[in-house]
XYZ file of N, CA and C in Angstrom:
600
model
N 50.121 51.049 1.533
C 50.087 50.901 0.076
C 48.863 51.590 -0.516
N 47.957 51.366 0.177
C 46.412 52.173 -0.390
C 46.744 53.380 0.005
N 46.851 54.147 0.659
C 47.273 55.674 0.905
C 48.727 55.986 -0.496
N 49.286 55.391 -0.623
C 50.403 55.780 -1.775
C 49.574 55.624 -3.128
N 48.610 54.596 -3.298
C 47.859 54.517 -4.631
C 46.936 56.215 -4.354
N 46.295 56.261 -3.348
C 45.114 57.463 -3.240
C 46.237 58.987 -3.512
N 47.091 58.855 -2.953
C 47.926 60.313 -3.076
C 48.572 60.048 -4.831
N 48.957 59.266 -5.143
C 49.127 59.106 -6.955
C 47.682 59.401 -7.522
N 46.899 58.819 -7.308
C 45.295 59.570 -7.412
C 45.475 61.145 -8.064
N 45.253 61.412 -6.290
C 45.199 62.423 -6.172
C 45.834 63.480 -6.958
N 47.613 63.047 -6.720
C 48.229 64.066 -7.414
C 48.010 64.249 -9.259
N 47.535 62.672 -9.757
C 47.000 62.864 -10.993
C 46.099 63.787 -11.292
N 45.103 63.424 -10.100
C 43.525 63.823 -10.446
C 43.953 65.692 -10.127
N 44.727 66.389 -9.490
C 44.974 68.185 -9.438
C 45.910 68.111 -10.684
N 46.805 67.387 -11.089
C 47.787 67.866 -12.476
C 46.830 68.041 -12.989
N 45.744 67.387 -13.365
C 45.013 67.190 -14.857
C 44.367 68.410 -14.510
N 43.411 68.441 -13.286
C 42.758 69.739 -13.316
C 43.630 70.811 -13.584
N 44.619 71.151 -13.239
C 45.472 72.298 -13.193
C 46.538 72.336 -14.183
N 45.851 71.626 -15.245
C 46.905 71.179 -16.621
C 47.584 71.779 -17.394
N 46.262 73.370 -17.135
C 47.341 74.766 -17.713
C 48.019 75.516 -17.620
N 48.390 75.212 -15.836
C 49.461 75.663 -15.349
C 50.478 74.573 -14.958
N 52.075 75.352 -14.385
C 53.284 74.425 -14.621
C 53.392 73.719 -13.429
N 52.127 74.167 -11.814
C 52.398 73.674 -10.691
C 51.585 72.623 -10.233
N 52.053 71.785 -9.981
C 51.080 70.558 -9.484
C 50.826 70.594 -7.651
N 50.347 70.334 -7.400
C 50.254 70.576 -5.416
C 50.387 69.022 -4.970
N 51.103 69.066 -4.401
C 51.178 68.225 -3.665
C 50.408 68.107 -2.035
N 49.187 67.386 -1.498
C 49.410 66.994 -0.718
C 49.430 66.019 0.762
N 50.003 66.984 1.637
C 50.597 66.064 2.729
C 49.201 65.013 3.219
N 50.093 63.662 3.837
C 49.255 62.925 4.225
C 48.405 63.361 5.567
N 48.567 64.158 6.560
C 47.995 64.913 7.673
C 46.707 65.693 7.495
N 46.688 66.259 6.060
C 45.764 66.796 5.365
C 44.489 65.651 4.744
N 45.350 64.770 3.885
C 44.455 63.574 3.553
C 43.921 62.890 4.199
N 44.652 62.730 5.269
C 43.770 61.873 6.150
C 42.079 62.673 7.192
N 42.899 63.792 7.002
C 41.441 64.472 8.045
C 40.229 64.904 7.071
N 41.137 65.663 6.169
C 40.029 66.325 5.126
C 39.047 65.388 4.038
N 39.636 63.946 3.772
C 39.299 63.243 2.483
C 37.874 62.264 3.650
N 36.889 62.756 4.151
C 36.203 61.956 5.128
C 35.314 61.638 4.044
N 34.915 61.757 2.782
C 33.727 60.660 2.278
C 34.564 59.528 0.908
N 36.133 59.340 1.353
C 36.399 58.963 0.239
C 35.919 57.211 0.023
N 35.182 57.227 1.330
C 34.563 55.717 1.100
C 33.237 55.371 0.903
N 32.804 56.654 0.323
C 31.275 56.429 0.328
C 30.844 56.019 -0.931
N 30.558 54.659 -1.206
C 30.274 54.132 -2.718
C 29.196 54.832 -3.487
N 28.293 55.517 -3.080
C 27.053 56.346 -3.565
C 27.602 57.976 -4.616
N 28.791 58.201 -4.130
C 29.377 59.471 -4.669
C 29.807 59.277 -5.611
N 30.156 59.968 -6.636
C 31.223 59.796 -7.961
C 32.738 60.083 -7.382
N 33.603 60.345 -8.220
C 34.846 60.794 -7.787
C 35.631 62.420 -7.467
N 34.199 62.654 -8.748
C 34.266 64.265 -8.382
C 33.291 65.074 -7.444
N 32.330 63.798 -6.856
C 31.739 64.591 -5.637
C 31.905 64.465 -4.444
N 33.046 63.233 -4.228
C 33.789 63.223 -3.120
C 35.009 64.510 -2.941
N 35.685 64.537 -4.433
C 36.871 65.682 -4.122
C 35.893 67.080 -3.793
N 35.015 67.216 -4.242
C 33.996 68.314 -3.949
C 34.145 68.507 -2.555
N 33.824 67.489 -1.830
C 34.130 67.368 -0.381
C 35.034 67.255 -0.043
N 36.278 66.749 -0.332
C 37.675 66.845 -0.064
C 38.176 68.276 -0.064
N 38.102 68.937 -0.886
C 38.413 70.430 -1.150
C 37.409 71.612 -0.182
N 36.079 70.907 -0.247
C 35.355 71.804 0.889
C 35.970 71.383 2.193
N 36.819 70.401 2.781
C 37.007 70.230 3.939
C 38.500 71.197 4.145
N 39.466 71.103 2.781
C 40.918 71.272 2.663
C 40.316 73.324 3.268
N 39.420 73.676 3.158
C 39.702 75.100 2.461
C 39.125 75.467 4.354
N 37.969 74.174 4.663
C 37.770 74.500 6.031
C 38.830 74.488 7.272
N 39.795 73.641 7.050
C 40.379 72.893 8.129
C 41.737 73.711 7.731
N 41.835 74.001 6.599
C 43.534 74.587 6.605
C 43.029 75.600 5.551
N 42.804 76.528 5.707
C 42.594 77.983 4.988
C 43.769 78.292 4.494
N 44.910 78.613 5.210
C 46.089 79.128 4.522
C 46.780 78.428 4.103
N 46.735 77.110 4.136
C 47.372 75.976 2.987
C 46.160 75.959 1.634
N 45.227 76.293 1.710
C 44.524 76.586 0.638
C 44.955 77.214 0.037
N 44.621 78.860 0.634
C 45.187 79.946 -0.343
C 46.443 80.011 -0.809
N 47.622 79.616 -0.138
C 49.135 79.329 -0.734
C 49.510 78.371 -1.507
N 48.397 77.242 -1.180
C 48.786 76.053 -2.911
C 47.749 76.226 -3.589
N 46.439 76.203 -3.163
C 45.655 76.453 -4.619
C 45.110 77.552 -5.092
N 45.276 78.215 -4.176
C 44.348 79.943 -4.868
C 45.159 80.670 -5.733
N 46.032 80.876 -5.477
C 47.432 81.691 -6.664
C 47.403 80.861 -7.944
N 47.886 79.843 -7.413
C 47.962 78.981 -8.842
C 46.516 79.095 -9.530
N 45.584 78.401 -9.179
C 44.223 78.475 -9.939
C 44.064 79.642 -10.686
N 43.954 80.698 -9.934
C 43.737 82.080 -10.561
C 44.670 82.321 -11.708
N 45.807 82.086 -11.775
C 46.481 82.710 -12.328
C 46.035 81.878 -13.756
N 45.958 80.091 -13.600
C 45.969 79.335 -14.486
C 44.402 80.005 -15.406
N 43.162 80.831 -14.232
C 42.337 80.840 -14.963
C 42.323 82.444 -16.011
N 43.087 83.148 -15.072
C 43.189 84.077 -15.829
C 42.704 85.146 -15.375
N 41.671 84.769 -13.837
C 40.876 85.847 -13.596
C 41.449 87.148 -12.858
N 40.259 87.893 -12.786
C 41.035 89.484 -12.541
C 41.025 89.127 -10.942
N 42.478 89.398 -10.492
C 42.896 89.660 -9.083
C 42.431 90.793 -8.222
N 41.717 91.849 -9.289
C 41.406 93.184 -8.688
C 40.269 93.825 -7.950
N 39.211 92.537 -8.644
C 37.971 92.522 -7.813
C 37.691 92.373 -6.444
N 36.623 92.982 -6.066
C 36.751 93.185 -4.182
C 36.373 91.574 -3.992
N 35.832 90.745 -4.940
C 35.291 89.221 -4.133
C 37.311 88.395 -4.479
N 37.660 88.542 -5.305
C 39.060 88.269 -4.665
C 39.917 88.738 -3.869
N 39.925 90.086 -3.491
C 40.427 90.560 -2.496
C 39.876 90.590 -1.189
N 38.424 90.105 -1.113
C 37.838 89.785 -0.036
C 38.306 88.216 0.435
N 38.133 87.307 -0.564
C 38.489 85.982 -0.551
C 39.884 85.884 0.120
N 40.870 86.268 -0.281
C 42.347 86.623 0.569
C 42.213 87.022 1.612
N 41.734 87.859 1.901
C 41.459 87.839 3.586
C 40.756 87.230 4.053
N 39.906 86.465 3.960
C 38.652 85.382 4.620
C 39.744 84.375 4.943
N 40.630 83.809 3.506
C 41.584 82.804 3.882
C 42.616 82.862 4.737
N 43.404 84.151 4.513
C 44.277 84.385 5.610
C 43.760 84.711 7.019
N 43.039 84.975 7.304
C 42.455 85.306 8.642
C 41.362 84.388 9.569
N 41.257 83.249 8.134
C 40.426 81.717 8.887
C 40.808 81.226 9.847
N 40.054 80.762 10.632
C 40.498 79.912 11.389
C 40.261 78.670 11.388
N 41.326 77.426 11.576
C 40.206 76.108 11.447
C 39.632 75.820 11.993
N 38.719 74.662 10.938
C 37.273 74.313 11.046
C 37.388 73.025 11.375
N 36.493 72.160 11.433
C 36.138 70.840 11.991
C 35.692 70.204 10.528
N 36.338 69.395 9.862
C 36.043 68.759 8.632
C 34.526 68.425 8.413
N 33.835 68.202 7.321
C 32.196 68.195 6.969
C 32.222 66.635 6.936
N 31.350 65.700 7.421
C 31.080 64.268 7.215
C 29.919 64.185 6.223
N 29.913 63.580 5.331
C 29.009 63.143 4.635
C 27.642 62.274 5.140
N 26.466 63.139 4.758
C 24.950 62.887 5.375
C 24.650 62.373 4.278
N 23.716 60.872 4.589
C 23.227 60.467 3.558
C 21.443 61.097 3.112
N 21.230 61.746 4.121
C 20.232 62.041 3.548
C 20.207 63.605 2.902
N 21.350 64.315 3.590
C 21.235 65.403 2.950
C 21.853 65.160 1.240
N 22.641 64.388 1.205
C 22.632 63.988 -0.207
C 21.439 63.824 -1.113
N 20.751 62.847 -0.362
C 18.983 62.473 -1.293
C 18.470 63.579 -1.602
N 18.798 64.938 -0.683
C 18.175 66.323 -0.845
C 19.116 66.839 -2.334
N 20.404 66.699 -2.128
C 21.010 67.491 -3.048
C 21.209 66.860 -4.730
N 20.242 65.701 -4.498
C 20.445 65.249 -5.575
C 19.501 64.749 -6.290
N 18.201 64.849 -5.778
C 16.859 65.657 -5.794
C 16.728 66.783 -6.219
N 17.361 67.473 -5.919
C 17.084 68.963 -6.303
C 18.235 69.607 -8.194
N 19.724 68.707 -7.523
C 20.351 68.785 -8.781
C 20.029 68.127 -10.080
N 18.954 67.218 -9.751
C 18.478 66.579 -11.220
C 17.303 67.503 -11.086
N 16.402 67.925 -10.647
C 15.550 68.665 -10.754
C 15.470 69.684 -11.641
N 16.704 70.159 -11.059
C 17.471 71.820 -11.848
C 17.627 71.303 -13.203
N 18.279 70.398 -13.417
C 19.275 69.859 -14.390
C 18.495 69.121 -15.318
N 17.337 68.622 -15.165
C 16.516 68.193 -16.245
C 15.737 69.223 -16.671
N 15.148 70.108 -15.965
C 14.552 71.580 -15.961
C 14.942 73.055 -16.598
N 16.274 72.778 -16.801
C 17.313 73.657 -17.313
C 17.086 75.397 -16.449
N 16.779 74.799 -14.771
C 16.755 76.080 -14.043
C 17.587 76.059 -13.035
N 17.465 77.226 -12.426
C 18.565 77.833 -11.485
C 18.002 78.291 -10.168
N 18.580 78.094 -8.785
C 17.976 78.582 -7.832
C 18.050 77.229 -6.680
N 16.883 77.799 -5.825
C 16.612 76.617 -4.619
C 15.351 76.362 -4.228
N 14.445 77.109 -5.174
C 13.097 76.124 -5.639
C 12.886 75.313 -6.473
N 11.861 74.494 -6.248
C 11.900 72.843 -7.287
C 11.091 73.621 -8.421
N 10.942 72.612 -9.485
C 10.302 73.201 -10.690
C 9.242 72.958 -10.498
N 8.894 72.768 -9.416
C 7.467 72.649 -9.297
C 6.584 74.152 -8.854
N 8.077 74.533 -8.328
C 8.119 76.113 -7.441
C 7.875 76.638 -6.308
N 8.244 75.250 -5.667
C 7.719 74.660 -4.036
C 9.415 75.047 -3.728
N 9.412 75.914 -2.444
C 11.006 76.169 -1.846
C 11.077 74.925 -0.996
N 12.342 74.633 -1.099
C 12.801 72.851 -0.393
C 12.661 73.229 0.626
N 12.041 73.224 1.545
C 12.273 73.108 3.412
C 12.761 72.142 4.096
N 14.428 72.572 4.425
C 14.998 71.445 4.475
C 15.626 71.871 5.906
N 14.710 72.388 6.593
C 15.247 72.755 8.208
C 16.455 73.540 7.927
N 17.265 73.589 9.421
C 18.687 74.624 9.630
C 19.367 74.030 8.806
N 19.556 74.122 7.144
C 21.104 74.177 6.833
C 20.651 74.821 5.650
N 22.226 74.853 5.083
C 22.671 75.914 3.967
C 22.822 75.690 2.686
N 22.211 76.022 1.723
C 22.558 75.416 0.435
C 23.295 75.898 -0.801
N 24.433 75.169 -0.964
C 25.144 76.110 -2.559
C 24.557 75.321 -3.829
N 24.741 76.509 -4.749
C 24.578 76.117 -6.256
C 25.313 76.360 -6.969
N 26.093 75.378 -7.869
C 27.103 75.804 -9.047
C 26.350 75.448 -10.010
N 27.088 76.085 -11.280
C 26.084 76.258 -12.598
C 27.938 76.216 -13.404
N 27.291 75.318 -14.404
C 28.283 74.957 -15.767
C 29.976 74.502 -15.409
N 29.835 73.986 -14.383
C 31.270 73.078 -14.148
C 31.285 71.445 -13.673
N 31.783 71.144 -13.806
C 31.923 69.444 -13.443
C 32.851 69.336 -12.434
N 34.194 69.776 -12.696
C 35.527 69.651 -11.996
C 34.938 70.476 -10.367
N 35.603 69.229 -9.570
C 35.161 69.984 -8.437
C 36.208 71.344 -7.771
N 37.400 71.460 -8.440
C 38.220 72.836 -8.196
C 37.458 73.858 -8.994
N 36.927 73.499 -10.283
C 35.891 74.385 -10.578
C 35.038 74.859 -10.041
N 34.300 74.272 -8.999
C 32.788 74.637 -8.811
C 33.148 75.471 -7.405
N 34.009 74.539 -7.047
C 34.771 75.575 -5.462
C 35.345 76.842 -5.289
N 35.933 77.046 -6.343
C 36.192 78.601 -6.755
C 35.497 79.119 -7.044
N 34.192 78.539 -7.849
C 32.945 79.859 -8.006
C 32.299 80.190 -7.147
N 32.033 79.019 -5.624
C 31.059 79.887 -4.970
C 32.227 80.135 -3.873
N 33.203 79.853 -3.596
C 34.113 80.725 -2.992
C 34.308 82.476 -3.107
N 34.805 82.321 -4.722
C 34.521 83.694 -5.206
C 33.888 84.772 -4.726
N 32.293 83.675 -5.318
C 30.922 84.403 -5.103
C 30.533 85.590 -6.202
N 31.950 86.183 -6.764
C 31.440 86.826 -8.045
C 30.164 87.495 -8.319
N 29.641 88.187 -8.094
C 28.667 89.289 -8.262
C 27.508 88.853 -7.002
N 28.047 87.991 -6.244
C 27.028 87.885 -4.968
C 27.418 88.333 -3.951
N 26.546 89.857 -3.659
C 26.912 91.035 -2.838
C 27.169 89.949 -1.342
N 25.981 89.108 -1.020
C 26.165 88.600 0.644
C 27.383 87.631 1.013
N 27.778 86.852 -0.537
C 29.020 85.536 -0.610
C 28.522 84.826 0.273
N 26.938 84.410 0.154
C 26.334 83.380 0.966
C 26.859 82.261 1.024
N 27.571 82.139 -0.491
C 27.651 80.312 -0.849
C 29.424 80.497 0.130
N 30.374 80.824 -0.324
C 31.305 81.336 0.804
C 30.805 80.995 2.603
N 30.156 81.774 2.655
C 29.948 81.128 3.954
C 29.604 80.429 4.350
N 28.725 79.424 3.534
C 27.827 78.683 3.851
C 29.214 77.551 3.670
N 30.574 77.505 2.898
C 31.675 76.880 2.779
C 32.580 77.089 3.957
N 32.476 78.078 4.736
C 33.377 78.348 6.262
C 32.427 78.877 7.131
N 31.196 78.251 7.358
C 29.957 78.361 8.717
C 30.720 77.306 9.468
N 31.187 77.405 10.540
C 31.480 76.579 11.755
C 30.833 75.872 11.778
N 29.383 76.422 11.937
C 28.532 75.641 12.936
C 27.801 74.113 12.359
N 28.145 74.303 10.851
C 27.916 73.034 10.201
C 28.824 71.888 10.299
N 28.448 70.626 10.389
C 28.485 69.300 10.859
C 28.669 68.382 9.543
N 27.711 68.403 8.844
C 27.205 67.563 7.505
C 27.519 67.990 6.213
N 27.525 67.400 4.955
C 27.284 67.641 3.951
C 27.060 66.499 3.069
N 26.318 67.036 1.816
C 25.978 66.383 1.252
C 25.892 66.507 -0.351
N 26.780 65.948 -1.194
C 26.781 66.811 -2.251
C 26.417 66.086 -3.730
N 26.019 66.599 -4.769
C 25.468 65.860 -5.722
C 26.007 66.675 -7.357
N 26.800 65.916 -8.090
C 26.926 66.950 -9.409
C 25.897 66.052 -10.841
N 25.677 66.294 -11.485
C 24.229 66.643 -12.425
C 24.577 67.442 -13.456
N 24.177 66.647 -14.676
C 24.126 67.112 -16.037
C 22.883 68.390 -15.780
N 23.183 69.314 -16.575
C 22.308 70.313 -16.880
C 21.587 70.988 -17.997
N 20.600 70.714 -18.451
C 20.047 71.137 -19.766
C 20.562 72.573 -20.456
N 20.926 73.249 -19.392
C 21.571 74.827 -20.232
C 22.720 75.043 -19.576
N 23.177 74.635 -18.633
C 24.797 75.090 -18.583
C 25.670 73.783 -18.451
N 25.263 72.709 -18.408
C 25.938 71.569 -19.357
C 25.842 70.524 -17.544
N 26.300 71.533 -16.613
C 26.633 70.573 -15.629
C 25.819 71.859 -14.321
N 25.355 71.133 -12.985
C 25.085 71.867 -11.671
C 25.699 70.691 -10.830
N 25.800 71.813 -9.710
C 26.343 70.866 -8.632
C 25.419 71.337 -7.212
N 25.180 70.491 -6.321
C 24.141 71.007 -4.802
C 24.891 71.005 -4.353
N 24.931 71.386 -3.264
C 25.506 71.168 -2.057
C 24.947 71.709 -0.782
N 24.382 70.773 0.228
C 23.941 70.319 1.315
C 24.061 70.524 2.266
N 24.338 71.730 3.587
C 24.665 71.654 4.377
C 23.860 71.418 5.688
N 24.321 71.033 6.997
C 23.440 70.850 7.999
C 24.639 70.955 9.629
């Protein structure tokens, strides 16, 4: 019965995001069950668990990604298909291999949410504090979104990567070798909303 309430959730919580287009995604419980690993963590909001739900969906099943949500999204957003970071993105997805789902670290959270109010009361950008001290936060990887809330939002931008020649944040979203995450979204003084994200 709780898995039929979470997938009505769910399928609410992608209609609404995807409200401007006519396709809703459905999905399977095989998926939910592996990919949705912080949906019990009371410390998260709802959109920084799907943050993690969707970073796990895109790790663990790449080409169920790109065939239910990448076409649709794009199309709903409008963006140009012609650019090499979407035509790079299509092949990263089709040619993924799966990954081992991300578990939620509680301390790499304290990091990412530390740093996203930091940004976000500061109205700056980057992965130094405003103090201008770089976080040394040992071996892991860190993304930054700027002016989205919705976590299908923020996943497509650093998926994208959009004018970022290395698509660090991309990889740092399909690095194997990461274990953890930890993620935090945050009001932002100039682009309204940031999001961290934590890896280890």
């Amino acid at each position: 019965m709780q898995m039929n309430f979470f997938k009505i959730f769910l399928f609410i919580t992608f209609s609404f995001l995807l409200s401007f287009h006519s396709v809703a995604i459905i999905i399977p419980d095989s998926i939910i069950t592996k990919c949705n690993t912080a949906k019990d963590i009371q410390i998260l909001s709802a959109n920084e668990k799907n943050v993690i739900f969707l970073t796990n969906i895109v790790r663990c099943y790449p080409k169920f990604f790109l065939d239910s949500f990448l076409v649709s999204y794009m199309d709903s957003a409008k963006t140009n298909k012609k650019t090499k970071y979407y035509k790079s993105l299509i092949i990263d997805l089709n040619n993924g291999k799966p990954l081992k789902p991300l578990i939620f670290d509680e301390k790499l959270y304290s990091f990412a949410f530390s740093h996203a109010k930091d940004m976000g009361k500061h109205g700056l950008v980057g992965h130094n504090s405003s103090n201008g001290d770089y976080r040394p936060l040992g071996l892991i990887g860190e993304n930054c979104s700027y002016g989205y809330e919705k976590p299908i939002d923020i996943l497509f931008q650093l998926l994208l990567d959009e004018g970022v020649p290395s698509l660090g944040h991309r990889e740092n979203i399909l690095e194997p070798s990461y274990k953890t995450i930890g993620v935090s979204i945050f009001k932002h003084k100039k682009y309204k909303w940031n999001c961290v994200m934590d890896f280890s």
